[in-house]
Amino acid sequence: MSRIEQLINEIEEYIDGCKFQPLSNTKILVNKEELEELLVELRLRVPDEIKQYQKIISNQEAIINEAKTQADALIQEATVQTNELVNEHEIMQRAYSAANQIVEDANAQAQTIVDAAVNDANNIRQSAIQYTDDILRSLQSIITHAMDESQGRFEGFFASLRSTYDIVASNRNELSGGGQGDGVPQDGPQIG
């Protein structure tokens, strides 16, 4: 279990351990400093991997440009070597062939570097997206659980209020319609 998951569990346990406000089954009293400390630690624990992935994704353009620069340098070097070989008339054909081979090799090497850089950046971006989705799925599950638990508590509280309301209404009805003499029923008001 990662430290982030531990912190999320601690926040959930903290909320479950909070006292309810007087006369409420849904609102709780929270120590703001304690909760803020847990949230600050949660923010600080964002894995370095995600930061590294974000940095690499944002630097993807720089990586590709560096690969292209290396490829251009190889091509320029091949061109220089080609020019040196062509200067000799006797070996002009061999020089031309060798120069073309050098240029092809340089282009192939440059393309390999660019392809590897793009592939690495895409893999890292996909891993960062997957990791973020996993964290968000976990947080979504925690929020759903908290909402379901709160809904159940609210429904229980509402049923209790409805029952009490019905008893009070029944007692008032008895007092107003069925009393003898002083307006109070002989059996007294209904309780419980």
PDB file of C-alpha atoms in Angstrom:
ATOM      1  CA  MET A   1       0.000   0.000   0.000  1.00  0.00           C
ATOM      2  CA  SER A   2       1.437   3.361  -1.033  1.00  0.00           C
ATOM      3  CA  ARG A   3       1.739   6.277   1.386  1.00  0.00           C
ATOM      4  CA  ILE A   4      -0.959   8.124  -0.606  1.00  0.00           C
ATOM      5  CA  GLU A   5      -3.408   5.247  -0.022  1.00  0.00           C
ATOM      6  CA  GLN A   6      -2.447   5.214   3.672  1.00  0.00           C
ATOM      7  CA  LEU A   7      -3.155   8.956   3.913  1.00  0.00           C
ATOM      8  CA  ILE A   8      -6.522   8.516   2.189  1.00  0.00           C
ATOM      9  CA  ASN A   9      -7.375   5.779   4.722  1.00  0.00           C
ATOM     10  CA  GLU A  10      -6.272   8.041   7.583  1.00  0.00           C
ATOM     11  CA  ILE A  11      -8.500  10.866   6.298  1.00  0.00           C
ATOM     12  CA  GLU A  12     -11.422   8.434   6.000  1.00  0.00           C
ATOM     13  CA  GLU A  13     -10.825   7.108   9.541  1.00  0.00           C
ATOM     14  CA  TYR A  14     -10.493  10.666  10.857  1.00  0.00           C
ATOM     15  CA  ILE A  15     -13.844  11.646   9.309  1.00  0.00           C
ATOM     16  CA  ASP A  16     -15.490   8.474  10.673  1.00  0.00           C
ATOM     17  CA  GLY A  17     -14.085   9.304  14.145  1.00  0.00           C
ATOM     18  CA  CYS A  18     -15.419  12.877  14.224  1.00  0.00           C
ATOM     19  CA  LYS A  19     -18.298  13.730  16.569  1.00  0.00           C
ATOM     20  CA  PHE A  20     -21.664  14.800  15.198  1.00  0.00           C
ATOM     21  CA  GLN A  21     -22.891  18.319  15.759  1.00  0.00           C
ATOM     22  CA  PRO A  22     -25.549  18.549  18.458  1.00  0.00           C
ATOM     23  CA  LEU A  23     -29.001  17.536  17.167  1.00  0.00           C
ATOM     24  CA  SER A  24     -27.578  16.255  13.867  1.00  0.00           C
ATOM     25  CA  ASN A  25     -26.786  12.813  12.487  1.00  0.00           C
ATOM     26  CA  THR A  26     -25.247  14.138   9.280  1.00  0.00           C
ATOM     27  CA  LYS A  27     -23.031  17.119  10.150  1.00  0.00           C
ATOM     28  CA  ILE A  28     -19.755  16.502  11.987  1.00  0.00           C
ATOM     29  CA  LEU A  29     -17.302  18.679  13.886  1.00  0.00           C
ATOM     30  CA  VAL A  30     -13.860  18.700  12.240  1.00  0.00           C
ATOM     31  CA  ASN A  31     -10.540  19.908  13.610  1.00  0.00           C
ATOM     32  CA  LYS A  32      -9.508  22.081  10.664  1.00  0.00           C
ATOM     33  CA  GLU A  33      -5.765  21.993  11.480  1.00  0.00           C
ATOM     34  CA  GLU A  34      -5.661  18.191  11.747  1.00  0.00           C
ATOM     35  CA  LEU A  35      -7.498  17.726   8.458  1.00  0.00           C
ATOM     36  CA  GLU A  36      -5.336  20.362   6.725  1.00  0.00           C
ATOM     37  CA  GLU A  37      -2.177  18.593   7.974  1.00  0.00           C
ATOM     38  CA  LEU A  38      -3.364  15.313   6.445  1.00  0.00           C
ATOM     39  CA  LEU A  39      -4.214  17.053   3.159  1.00  0.00           C
ATOM     40  CA  VAL A  40      -0.844  18.880   3.052  1.00  0.00           C
ATOM     41  CA  GLU A  41       0.980  15.580   3.586  1.00  0.00           C
ATOM     42  CA  LEU A  42      -1.153  13.984   0.859  1.00  0.00           C
ATOM     43  CA  ARG A  43      -0.148  16.758  -1.565  1.00  0.00           C
ATOM     44  CA  LEU A  44       3.520  16.373  -0.617  1.00  0.00           C
ATOM     45  CA  ARG A  45       3.378  12.628  -1.238  1.00  0.00           C
ATOM     46  CA  VAL A  46       2.518  12.874  -4.919  1.00  0.00           C
ATOM     47  CA  PRO A  47       5.024  10.339  -6.270  1.00  0.00           C
ATOM     48  CA  ASP A  48       8.187  11.602  -7.862  1.00  0.00           C
ATOM     49  CA  GLU A  49       7.379   9.281 -10.732  1.00  0.00           C
ATOM     50  CA  ILE A  50       4.394  11.381 -11.758  1.00  0.00           C
ATOM     51  CA  LYS A  51       6.508  14.530 -11.556  1.00  0.00           C
ATOM     52  CA  GLN A  52       9.182  12.823 -13.644  1.00  0.00           C
ATOM     53  CA  TYR A  53       6.599  11.641 -16.176  1.00  0.00           C
ATOM     54  CA  GLN A  54       5.139  15.128 -16.421  1.00  0.00           C
ATOM     55  CA  LYS A  55       8.631  16.570 -16.909  1.00  0.00           C
ATOM     56  CA  ILE A  56       9.436  14.062 -19.647  1.00  0.00           C
ATOM     57  CA  ILE A  57       6.089  14.642 -21.345  1.00  0.00           C
ATOM     58  CA  SER A  58       6.637  18.404 -21.241  1.00  0.00           C
ATOM     59  CA  ASN A  59      10.194  17.877 -22.521  1.00  0.00           C
ATOM     60  CA  GLN A  60       9.123  15.496 -25.289  1.00  0.00           C
ATOM     61  CA  GLU A  61       9.653  18.256 -27.849  1.00  0.00           C
ATOM     62  CA  ALA A  62      13.153  18.945 -26.497  1.00  0.00           C
ATOM     63  CA  ILE A  63      14.029  15.220 -26.623  1.00  0.00           C
ATOM     64  CA  ILE A  64      12.880  14.968 -30.245  1.00  0.00           C
ATOM     65  CA  ASN A  65      14.733  18.198 -31.151  1.00  0.00           C
ATOM     66  CA  GLU A  66      17.903  16.868 -29.514  1.00  0.00           C
ATOM     67  CA  ALA A  67      17.567  13.640 -31.517  1.00  0.00           C
ATOM     68  CA  LYS A  68      17.091  15.662 -34.711  1.00  0.00           C
ATOM     69  CA  THR A  69      20.135  17.803 -33.822  1.00  0.00           C
ATOM     70  CA  GLN A  70      22.213  14.647 -33.373  1.00  0.00           C
ATOM     71  CA  ALA A  71      20.900  13.353 -36.688  1.00  0.00           C
ATOM     72  CA  ASP A  72      21.764  16.651 -38.413  1.00  0.00           C
ATOM     73  CA  ALA A  73      25.266  16.512 -36.913  1.00  0.00           C
ATOM     74  CA  LEU A  74      25.727  12.975 -38.230  1.00  0.00           C
ATOM     75  CA  ILE A  75      24.485  14.036 -41.668  1.00  0.00           C
ATOM     76  CA  GLN A  76      26.775  17.068 -41.652  1.00  0.00           C
ATOM     77  CA  GLU A  77      29.705  14.874 -40.656  1.00  0.00           C
ATOM     78  CA  ALA A  78      28.810  12.478 -43.469  1.00  0.00           C
ATOM     79  CA  THR A  79      28.617  15.393 -45.900  1.00  0.00           C
ATOM     80  CA  VAL A  80      32.070  16.640 -44.818  1.00  0.00           C
ATOM     81  CA  GLN A  81      33.497  13.164 -45.282  1.00  0.00           C
ATOM     82  CA  THR A  82      31.801  12.954 -48.676  1.00  0.00           C
ATOM     83  CA  ASN A  83      33.322  16.267 -49.761  1.00  0.00           C
ATOM     84  CA  GLU A  84      36.787  15.122 -48.688  1.00  0.00           C
ATOM     85  CA  LEU A  85      36.451  11.864 -50.593  1.00  0.00           C
ATOM     86  CA  VAL A  86      35.156  13.537 -53.755  1.00  0.00           C
ATOM     87  CA  ASN A  87      38.188  15.862 -53.912  1.00  0.00           C
ATOM     88  CA  GLU A  88      40.282  13.059 -55.342  1.00  0.00           C
ATOM     89  CA  HIS A  89      39.360  12.458 -58.991  1.00  0.00           C
ATOM     90  CA  GLU A  90      40.695   8.906 -59.148  1.00  0.00           C
ATOM     91  CA  ILE A  91      38.468   7.652 -56.322  1.00  0.00           C
ATOM     92  CA  MET A  92      35.419   9.748 -57.123  1.00  0.00           C
ATOM     93  CA  GLN A  93      33.049   6.787 -57.713  1.00  0.00           C
ATOM     94  CA  ARG A  94      34.129   4.966 -54.559  1.00  0.00           C
ATOM     95  CA  ALA A  95      33.858   8.164 -52.552  1.00  0.00           C
ATOM     96  CA  TYR A  96      30.380   8.844 -53.838  1.00  0.00           C
ATOM     97  CA  SER A  97      29.247   5.329 -52.920  1.00  0.00           C
ATOM     98  CA  ALA A  98      30.855   5.516 -49.466  1.00  0.00           C
ATOM     99  CA  ALA A  99      29.339   8.950 -48.844  1.00  0.00           C
ATOM    100  CA  ASN A 100      25.883   7.704 -49.760  1.00  0.00           C
ATOM    101  CA  GLN A 101      26.314   4.771 -47.417  1.00  0.00           C
ATOM    102  CA  ILE A 102      27.396   7.091 -44.605  1.00  0.00           C
ATOM    103  CA  VAL A 103      24.401   9.340 -45.217  1.00  0.00           C
ATOM    104  CA  GLU A 104      22.044   6.337 -45.239  1.00  0.00           C
ATOM    105  CA  ASP A 105      23.589   4.993 -42.037  1.00  0.00           C
ATOM    106  CA  ALA A 106      23.356   8.417 -40.410  1.00  0.00           C
ATOM    107  CA  ASN A 107      19.708   8.766 -41.483  1.00  0.00           C
ATOM    108  CA  ALA A 108      18.896   5.275 -40.188  1.00  0.00           C
ATOM    109  CA  GLN A 109      20.655   5.978 -36.870  1.00  0.00           C
ATOM    110  CA  ALA A 110      18.920   9.345 -36.554  1.00  0.00           C
ATOM    111  CA  GLN A 111      15.519   7.762 -37.274  1.00  0.00           C
ATOM    112  CA  THR A 112      16.223   5.065 -34.664  1.00  0.00           C
ATOM    113  CA  ILE A 113      17.064   7.735 -32.057  1.00  0.00           C
ATOM    114  CA  VAL A 114      13.920   9.748 -32.877  1.00  0.00           C
ATOM    115  CA  ASP A 115      11.715   6.622 -32.834  1.00  0.00           C
ATOM    116  CA  ALA A 116      13.148   5.499 -29.474  1.00  0.00           C
ATOM    117  CA  ALA A 117      12.635   8.964 -27.953  1.00  0.00           C
ATOM    118  CA  VAL A 118       9.016   9.169 -29.170  1.00  0.00           C
ATOM    119  CA  ASN A 119       8.321   5.598 -27.987  1.00  0.00           C
ATOM    120  CA  ASP A 120       9.819   6.280 -24.522  1.00  0.00           C
ATOM    121  CA  ALA A 121       7.833   9.500 -24.145  1.00  0.00           C
ATOM    122  CA  ASN A 122       4.585   7.762 -25.171  1.00  0.00           C
ATOM    123  CA  ASN A 123       5.189   4.864 -22.752  1.00  0.00           C
ATOM    124  CA  ILE A 124       5.905   7.229 -19.867  1.00  0.00           C
ATOM    125  CA  ARG A 125       2.839   9.347 -20.673  1.00  0.00           C
ATOM    126  CA  GLN A 126       0.635   6.225 -20.787  1.00  0.00           C
ATOM    127  CA  SER A 127       2.023   5.020 -17.436  1.00  0.00           C
ATOM    128  CA  ALA A 128       1.376   8.418 -15.852  1.00  0.00           C
ATOM    129  CA  ILE A 129      -2.199   8.454 -17.177  1.00  0.00           C
ATOM    130  CA  GLN A 130      -2.810   4.910 -15.863  1.00  0.00           C
ATOM    131  CA  TYR A 131      -1.377   5.739 -12.433  1.00  0.00           C
ATOM    132  CA  THR A 132      -3.454   8.916 -12.190  1.00  0.00           C
ATOM    133  CA  ASP A 133      -6.584   7.004 -13.246  1.00  0.00           C
ATOM    134  CA  ASP A 134      -5.914   4.373 -10.540  1.00  0.00           C
ATOM    135  CA  ILE A 135      -5.614   7.084  -7.858  1.00  0.00           C
ATOM    136  CA  LEU A 136      -8.779   8.828  -9.118  1.00  0.00           C
ATOM    137  CA  ARG A 137     -10.677   5.493  -9.162  1.00  0.00           C
ATOM    138  CA  SER A 138      -9.649   4.904  -5.533  1.00  0.00           C
ATOM    139  CA  LEU A 139     -10.739   8.419  -4.541  1.00  0.00           C
ATOM    140  CA  GLN A 140     -14.036   7.995  -6.418  1.00  0.00           C
ATOM    141  CA  SER A 141     -14.702   4.762  -4.509  1.00  0.00           C
ATOM    142  CA  ILE A 142     -14.018   6.487  -1.178  1.00  0.00           C
ATOM    143  CA  ILE A 143     -16.366   9.371  -2.043  1.00  0.00           C
ATOM    144  CA  THR A 144     -19.105   6.931  -3.158  1.00  0.00           C
ATOM    145  CA  HIS A 145     -18.742   5.013   0.107  1.00  0.00           C
ATOM    146  CA  ALA A 146     -18.974   8.233   2.137  1.00  0.00           C
ATOM    147  CA  MET A 147     -22.047   9.379   0.171  1.00  0.00           C
ATOM    148  CA  ASP A 148     -23.801   6.009   0.621  1.00  0.00           C
ATOM    149  CA  GLU A 149     -23.043   5.986   4.339  1.00  0.00           C
ATOM    150  CA  SER A 150     -24.292   9.577   4.749  1.00  0.00           C
ATOM    151  CA  GLN A 151     -27.477   8.779   2.788  1.00  0.00           C
ATOM    152  CA  GLY A 152     -28.192   5.809   5.066  1.00  0.00           C
ATOM    153  CA  ARG A 153     -27.683   7.891   8.193  1.00  0.00           C
ATOM    154  CA  PHE A 154     -29.911  10.660   6.833  1.00  0.00           C
ATOM    155  CA  GLU A 155     -32.700   8.221   5.953  1.00  0.00           C
ATOM    156  CA  GLY A 156     -32.562   6.720   9.456  1.00  0.00           C
ATOM    157  CA  PHE A 157     -32.702  10.170  11.025  1.00  0.00           C
ATOM    158  CA  PHE A 158     -35.600  11.197   8.760  1.00  0.00           C
ATOM    159  CA  ALA A 159     -37.568   8.024   9.647  1.00  0.00           C
ATOM    160  CA  SER A 160     -37.047   8.776  13.341  1.00  0.00           C
ATOM    161  CA  LEU A 161     -38.296  12.358  12.880  1.00  0.00           C
ATOM    162  CA  ARG A 162     -41.319  11.121  10.874  1.00  0.00           C
ATOM    163  CA  SER A 163     -42.242   8.662  13.648  1.00  0.00           C
ATOM    164  CA  THR A 164     -41.936  11.383  16.309  1.00  0.00           C
ATOM    165  CA  TYR A 165     -43.964  13.776  14.161  1.00  0.00           C
ATOM    166  CA  ASP A 166     -46.733  11.184  13.724  1.00  0.00           C
ATOM    167  CA  ILE A 167     -46.901  10.622  17.523  1.00  0.00           C
ATOM    168  CA  VAL A 168     -47.075  14.382  18.192  1.00  0.00           C
ATOM    169  CA  ALA A 169     -49.810  14.815  15.561  1.00  0.00           C
ATOM    170  CA  SER A 170     -51.770  11.909  17.025  1.00  0.00           C
ATOM    171  CA  ASN A 171     -51.457  13.342  20.547  1.00  0.00           C
ATOM    172  CA  ARG A 172     -52.650  16.763  19.375  1.00  0.00           C
ATOM    173  CA  ASN A 173     -55.538  15.171  17.576  1.00  0.00           C
ATOM    174  CA  GLU A 174     -56.580  13.338  20.756  1.00  0.00           C
ATOM    175  CA  LEU A 175     -56.269  16.531  22.799  1.00  0.00           C
ATOM    176  CA  SER A 176     -58.404  18.595  20.467  1.00  0.00           C
ATOM    177  CA  GLY A 177     -61.170  16.100  19.688  1.00  0.00           C
ATOM    178  CA  GLY A 178     -61.599  13.519  22.386  1.00  0.00           C
ATOM    179  CA  GLY A 179     -61.258  15.357  25.748  1.00  0.00           C
ATOM    180  CA  GLN A 180     -63.903  15.552  28.546  1.00  0.00           C
ATOM    181  CA  GLY A 181     -64.366  18.540  30.752  1.00  0.00           C
ATOM    182  CA  ASP A 182     -61.028  20.311  30.747  1.00  0.00           C
ATOM    183  CA  GLY A 183     -60.131  19.290  27.161  1.00  0.00           C
ATOM    184  CA  VAL A 184     -57.574  16.629  28.178  1.00  0.00           C
ATOM    185  CA  PRO A 185     -58.395  12.968  27.421  1.00  0.00           C
ATOM    186  CA  GLN A 186     -58.812  10.790  30.536  1.00  0.00           C
ATOM    187  CA  ASP A 187     -56.231   8.317  29.334  1.00  0.00           C
ATOM    188  CA  GLY A 188     -53.730  11.163  28.797  1.00  0.00           C
ATOM    189  CA  PRO A 189     -51.694  11.909  25.657  1.00  0.00           C
ATOM    190  CA  GLN A 190     -50.165   9.012  23.752  1.00  0.00           C
ATOM    191  CA  ILE A 191     -46.425   8.706  24.382  1.00  0.00           C
ATOM    192  CA  GLY A 192     -44.071   6.390  22.536  1.00  0.00           C
TER     193      GLY A 192
END
